[in-house]
Amino acid sequence: MTRWPEGVGREILAEIDSTNAEALRRGRAGRPDPAWILSRNQTAGRGRRGRVWQQDPGNFAASLFMLVEGGPTAAAQRSFVAALALFDALVAVTGRPELFALKWPNDVLLTGGKLAGILLESEMAPRGGVALAVGIGVNLRSAPEARALGPGATRPVSLGESLGGAPTPEEFLDLLAPAFAHWDARLRGEGFAPLRAAWLARAARIGEPIVARLPGRELSGLFETIDADGALVLAAAEGRITLPAADVFFLPV
């Protein structure tokens, strides 16, 4: 096992409503120390924009609670920390970096299918700063049925079904937590630039056409890059458009 990060808690629960909800409850209680919260079952797991996150037995659902200084942008950049940490943990499990890619803003792909998702939720902490929940779900053993997802969604896949085996959630957490600590230390010490470069080197579909959906409108164009803060840069017919948030859909290839 890679060494567990110093000063970070580790809680393993049989069941809870939502690991993100529990992380935010820690923040409201004024608890300052970071902690990973893993649950073997969630009764009210959630994804982006209020979607339900289905957790089948043996799959991974955990959240990191942490206090963040620097405001909303610094908090949002922890999504890139989480994505890079997931990539590293998955490579540590499989030894196959060529199988994985990162999809803006919050997914990890395995051979083009959605393997993992990231959900950030935050509140102002009682004593200042941002109380941040970094929620992570990984289809270790099985994947939900594609018909349970919205139209145009990336097909779900699992590590076990695709590669013939997967670690336990606890084993995966022991790889993920040190990887997150590594990338978070780089963000705090060096700024976002090295994470941006690392993320782009692992990104899916750069230079290819995508559809970006926002409330009330839809934009099409080429996925050009991400900017210095992590926003999507779309080369559209009307020019370059920077999108801090959107749902991205790939076109068939």
Short mmCIF file of C-alpha atoms in Angstrom, two decimals:
data_model
loop_
_atom_site.label_atom_id
_atom_site.label_comp_id
_atom_site.label_asym_id
_atom_site.label_seq_id
_atom_site.Cartn_x
_atom_site.Cartn_y
_atom_site.Cartn_z
CA MET A 1 0.00 0.00 0.00
CA THR A 2 1.22 3.51 -0.79
CA ARG A 3 1.64 5.45 2.43
CA TRP A 4 -1.56 7.05 3.73
CA PRO A 5 -1.27 10.88 3.78
CA GLU A 6 -0.35 12.28 7.17
CA GLY A 7 -3.07 14.14 9.04
CA VAL A 8 -5.92 12.84 6.85
CA GLY A 9 -8.67 10.78 8.46
CA ARG A 10 -10.02 7.50 7.08
CA GLU A 11 -13.58 6.42 7.89
CA ILE A 12 -15.18 3.25 6.51
CA LEU A 13 -18.98 3.04 6.88
CA ALA A 14 -21.38 0.21 6.14
CA GLU A 15 -24.13 2.58 4.99
CA ILE A 16 -24.95 6.27 4.84
CA ASP A 17 -27.26 8.57 2.92
CA SER A 18 -24.45 10.23 0.95
CA THR A 19 -20.74 10.52 1.58
CA ASN A 20 -20.83 14.08 0.22
CA ALA A 21 -23.65 14.94 2.61
CA GLU A 22 -21.63 13.52 5.49
CA ALA A 23 -18.56 15.51 4.43
CA LEU A 24 -20.56 18.73 4.41
CA ARG A 25 -21.99 17.90 7.83
CA ARG A 26 -18.41 17.76 9.09
CA GLY A 27 -17.87 21.25 7.71
CA ARG A 28 -20.98 22.63 9.39
CA ALA A 29 -19.80 21.13 12.67
CA GLY A 30 -16.57 23.10 12.38
CA ARG A 31 -14.29 20.07 12.14
CA PRO A 32 -11.06 21.34 10.55
CA ASP A 33 -9.17 18.17 9.69
CA PRO A 34 -9.44 16.56 6.25
CA ALA A 35 -10.91 13.08 6.11
CA TRP A 36 -11.88 10.46 3.56
CA ILE A 37 -15.32 8.94 4.13
CA LEU A 38 -16.02 5.68 2.29
CA SER A 39 -19.37 3.91 2.43
CA ARG A 40 -20.15 0.41 1.18
CA ASN A 41 -23.71 1.54 0.47
CA GLN A 42 -25.38 4.91 -0.09
CA THR A 43 -29.13 5.30 0.26
CA ALA A 44 -29.20 8.75 -1.38
CA GLY A 45 -26.09 8.99 -3.55
CA ARG A 46 -26.10 11.79 -6.06
CA GLY A 47 -24.29 12.98 -9.15
CA ARG A 48 -24.05 16.32 -10.92
CA ARG A 49 -27.16 18.51 -11.30
CA GLY A 50 -29.11 16.43 -8.76
CA ARG A 51 -28.89 13.18 -10.70
CA VAL A 52 -29.03 9.90 -8.80
CA TRP A 53 -25.72 8.04 -8.47
CA GLN A 54 -26.32 4.29 -8.45
CA GLN A 55 -23.94 2.34 -6.22
CA ASP A 56 -23.91 -1.39 -6.87
CA PRO A 57 -22.25 -3.75 -4.35
CA GLY A 58 -18.47 -3.68 -4.60
CA ASN A 59 -18.33 -0.31 -6.30
CA PHE A 60 -16.49 2.69 -4.86
CA ALA A 61 -18.22 5.67 -3.26
CA ALA A 62 -16.18 8.03 -1.11
CA SER A 63 -15.80 11.72 -0.35
CA LEU A 64 -12.91 13.76 0.90
CA PHE A 65 -13.79 16.54 3.30
CA MET A 66 -11.31 19.41 3.25
CA LEU A 67 -11.12 23.12 4.00
CA VAL A 68 -9.97 25.23 1.07
CA GLU A 69 -8.60 28.76 1.03
CA GLY A 70 -8.74 30.88 -2.10
CA GLY A 71 -12.42 30.97 -2.97
CA PRO A 72 -14.56 29.20 -5.57
CA THR A 73 -11.89 28.87 -8.26
CA ALA A 74 -9.46 27.16 -5.90
CA ALA A 75 -12.24 24.85 -4.73
CA ALA A 76 -13.28 23.99 -8.31
CA GLN A 77 -9.71 23.10 -9.25
CA ARG A 78 -9.86 20.18 -6.81
CA SER A 79 -11.89 18.44 -9.53
CA PHE A 80 -8.67 18.30 -11.57
CA VAL A 81 -6.75 17.08 -8.51
CA ALA A 82 -9.31 14.30 -8.14
CA ALA A 83 -9.22 13.38 -11.84
CA LEU A 84 -5.43 13.11 -11.89
CA ALA A 85 -5.46 11.12 -8.66
CA LEU A 86 -8.04 8.73 -10.10
CA PHE A 87 -5.93 8.27 -13.22
CA ASP A 88 -2.85 7.46 -11.12
CA ALA A 89 -4.75 5.05 -8.84
CA LEU A 90 -6.24 3.22 -11.82
CA VAL A 91 -2.83 2.91 -13.47
CA ALA A 92 -1.44 1.58 -10.17
CA VAL A 93 -4.16 -1.11 -10.21
CA THR A 94 -3.85 -2.09 -13.86
CA GLY A 95 -0.44 -0.99 -15.12
CA ARG A 96 -2.26 0.18 -18.28
CA PRO A 97 -2.21 3.99 -18.66
CA GLU A 98 -3.25 3.74 -22.31
CA LEU A 99 -6.70 2.49 -21.27
CA PHE A 100 -7.74 5.62 -19.39
CA ALA A 101 -8.59 9.21 -20.32
CA LEU A 102 -10.04 12.25 -18.56
CA LYS A 103 -13.28 13.84 -19.74
CA TRP A 104 -13.98 17.47 -18.87
CA PRO A 105 -15.26 18.43 -16.38
CA ASN A 106 -15.54 15.45 -14.05
CA ASP A 107 -15.30 11.95 -15.55
CA VAL A 108 -12.68 9.26 -16.03
CA LEU A 109 -13.03 7.00 -19.07
CA LEU A 110 -11.94 3.41 -19.62
CA THR A 111 -11.59 2.57 -23.34
CA GLY A 112 -14.07 5.37 -24.04
CA GLY A 113 -16.72 4.34 -21.49
CA LYS A 114 -17.51 6.17 -18.26
CA LEU A 115 -15.75 4.47 -15.37
CA ALA A 116 -15.74 7.17 -12.69
CA GLY A 117 -17.34 10.47 -11.81
CA ILE A 118 -16.46 13.38 -9.55
CA LEU A 119 -18.88 15.66 -7.73
CA LEU A 120 -17.73 18.77 -5.86
CA GLU A 121 -20.05 20.42 -3.36
CA SER A 122 -19.10 23.28 -1.09
CA GLU A 123 -20.32 25.64 1.61
CA MET A 124 -18.75 28.49 3.48
CA ALA A 125 -17.06 27.12 6.59
CA PRO A 126 -18.13 28.52 9.98
CA ARG A 127 -14.63 29.81 10.74
CA GLY A 128 -13.77 30.98 7.22
CA GLY A 129 -12.68 29.34 4.01
CA VAL A 130 -14.64 26.85 1.94
CA ALA A 131 -15.83 23.52 3.31
CA LEU A 132 -15.43 21.23 0.31
CA ALA A 133 -16.74 17.73 -0.34
CA VAL A 134 -14.90 15.93 -3.14
CA GLY A 135 -17.20 13.04 -4.01
CA ILE A 136 -15.88 10.19 -6.15
CA GLY A 137 -17.71 7.18 -7.56
CA VAL A 138 -15.96 4.37 -9.45
CA ASN A 139 -17.54 1.35 -11.13
CA LEU A 140 -15.10 -1.17 -9.74
CA ARG A 141 -17.21 -4.32 -9.98
CA SER A 142 -20.18 -3.47 -12.18
CA ALA A 143 -21.70 -0.67 -14.25
CA PRO A 144 -25.27 0.64 -14.28
CA GLU A 145 -27.44 -0.13 -17.27
CA ALA A 146 -27.07 2.43 -20.06
CA ARG A 147 -30.83 2.97 -20.27
CA ALA A 148 -30.78 4.37 -16.73
CA LEU A 149 -28.74 7.34 -17.97
CA GLY A 150 -29.83 10.41 -19.90
CA PRO A 151 -29.82 10.69 -23.71
CA GLY A 152 -26.37 11.08 -25.20
CA ALA A 153 -24.61 10.02 -22.01
CA THR A 154 -21.31 8.18 -22.25
CA ARG A 155 -21.84 4.43 -21.94
CA PRO A 156 -20.99 3.15 -18.44
CA VAL A 157 -18.29 0.53 -17.95
CA SER A 158 -16.69 -1.18 -14.97
CA LEU A 159 -13.15 -2.19 -14.18
CA GLY A 160 -14.07 -5.74 -13.22
CA GLU A 161 -16.26 -6.46 -16.23
CA SER A 162 -13.79 -4.86 -18.67
CA LEU A 163 -10.53 -6.23 -17.32
CA GLY A 164 -11.55 -9.33 -15.38
CA GLY A 165 -10.83 -8.10 -11.88
CA ALA A 166 -10.88 -5.12 -9.55
CA PRO A 167 -9.69 -4.13 -6.07
CA THR A 168 -12.01 -3.75 -3.12
CA PRO A 169 -13.21 -0.21 -2.38
CA GLU A 170 -10.93 -0.11 0.66
CA GLU A 171 -7.91 -1.17 -1.38
CA PHE A 172 -8.71 1.44 -4.02
CA LEU A 173 -9.05 4.17 -1.39
CA ASP A 174 -5.57 3.33 -0.10
CA LEU A 175 -4.21 4.12 -3.58
CA LEU A 176 -6.43 7.11 -4.27
CA ALA A 177 -5.82 9.07 -1.06
CA PRO A 178 -2.01 9.34 -1.46
CA ALA A 179 -2.41 10.22 -5.15
CA PHE A 180 -4.86 13.00 -4.27
CA ALA A 181 -2.48 14.31 -1.59
CA HIS A 182 0.35 14.40 -4.14
CA TRP A 183 -1.56 16.44 -6.73
CA ASP A 184 -3.12 18.68 -4.09
CA ALA A 185 0.33 19.50 -2.73
CA ARG A 186 1.44 20.43 -6.24
CA LEU A 187 -1.58 22.68 -6.67
CA ARG A 188 -0.92 24.46 -3.39
CA GLY A 189 2.82 24.73 -3.96
CA GLU A 190 3.08 25.37 -7.73
CA GLY A 191 -0.32 26.66 -8.78
CA PHE A 192 -2.66 25.24 -11.38
CA ALA A 193 -0.28 25.29 -14.38
CA PRO A 194 1.37 21.87 -13.82
CA LEU A 195 -2.02 20.26 -13.17
CA ARG A 196 -3.43 21.83 -16.34
CA ALA A 197 -0.53 20.40 -18.35
CA ALA A 198 -0.90 16.96 -16.76
CA TRP A 199 -4.66 16.96 -17.28
CA LEU A 200 -4.37 17.96 -20.95
CA ALA A 201 -1.85 15.17 -21.52
CA ARG A 202 -4.49 12.68 -20.32
CA ALA A 203 -7.57 14.34 -21.81
CA ALA A 204 -10.08 12.70 -24.15
CA ARG A 205 -11.15 14.19 -27.49
CA ILE A 206 -9.01 17.33 -27.62
CA GLY A 207 -9.38 18.88 -31.07
CA GLU A 208 -12.55 16.92 -31.78
CA PRO A 209 -16.17 18.08 -32.06
CA ILE A 210 -18.27 18.09 -28.89
CA VAL A 211 -21.61 19.40 -27.69
CA ALA A 212 -21.69 21.51 -24.51
CA ARG A 213 -25.08 21.76 -22.83
CA LEU A 214 -25.92 24.58 -20.44
CA PRO A 215 -29.25 25.52 -18.88
CA GLY A 216 -31.41 26.76 -21.74
CA ARG A 217 -28.88 26.43 -24.56
CA GLU A 218 -26.57 24.06 -26.40
CA LEU A 219 -23.24 24.85 -28.08
CA SER A 220 -21.28 22.85 -30.63
CA GLY A 221 -17.65 23.19 -31.60
CA LEU A 222 -14.17 21.77 -31.25
CA PHE A 223 -12.77 21.03 -27.81
CA GLU A 224 -9.74 23.30 -28.06
CA THR A 225 -8.22 23.25 -24.55
CA ILE A 226 -8.85 24.31 -20.96
CA ASP A 227 -7.80 27.78 -19.82
CA ALA A 228 -5.55 28.86 -16.95
CA ASP A 229 -8.39 28.36 -14.44
CA GLY A 230 -9.66 25.05 -15.84
CA ALA A 231 -12.60 26.34 -17.92
CA LEU A 232 -13.41 24.64 -21.22
CA VAL A 233 -12.38 26.53 -24.36
CA LEU A 234 -14.69 25.73 -27.26
CA ALA A 235 -13.89 26.73 -30.83
CA ALA A 236 -17.41 27.36 -32.12
CA ALA A 237 -18.77 28.91 -35.30
CA GLU A 238 -19.29 32.19 -33.44
CA GLY A 239 -15.70 32.20 -32.15
CA ARG A 240 -13.81 30.97 -29.10
CA ILE A 241 -16.09 30.47 -26.12
CA THR A 242 -14.93 29.88 -22.55
CA LEU A 243 -17.25 27.79 -20.39
CA PRO A 244 -16.57 27.50 -16.65
CA ALA A 245 -19.29 24.82 -16.38
CA ALA A 246 -21.28 22.67 -18.81
CA ASP A 247 -22.26 19.09 -19.56
CA VAL A 248 -20.10 17.78 -22.41
CA PHE A 249 -21.26 15.18 -24.90
CA PHE A 250 -19.04 13.48 -27.46
CA LEU A 251 -20.18 13.01 -31.04
CA PRO A 252 -20.02 9.49 -32.52
CA VAL A 253 -16.73 8.58 -34.18
#
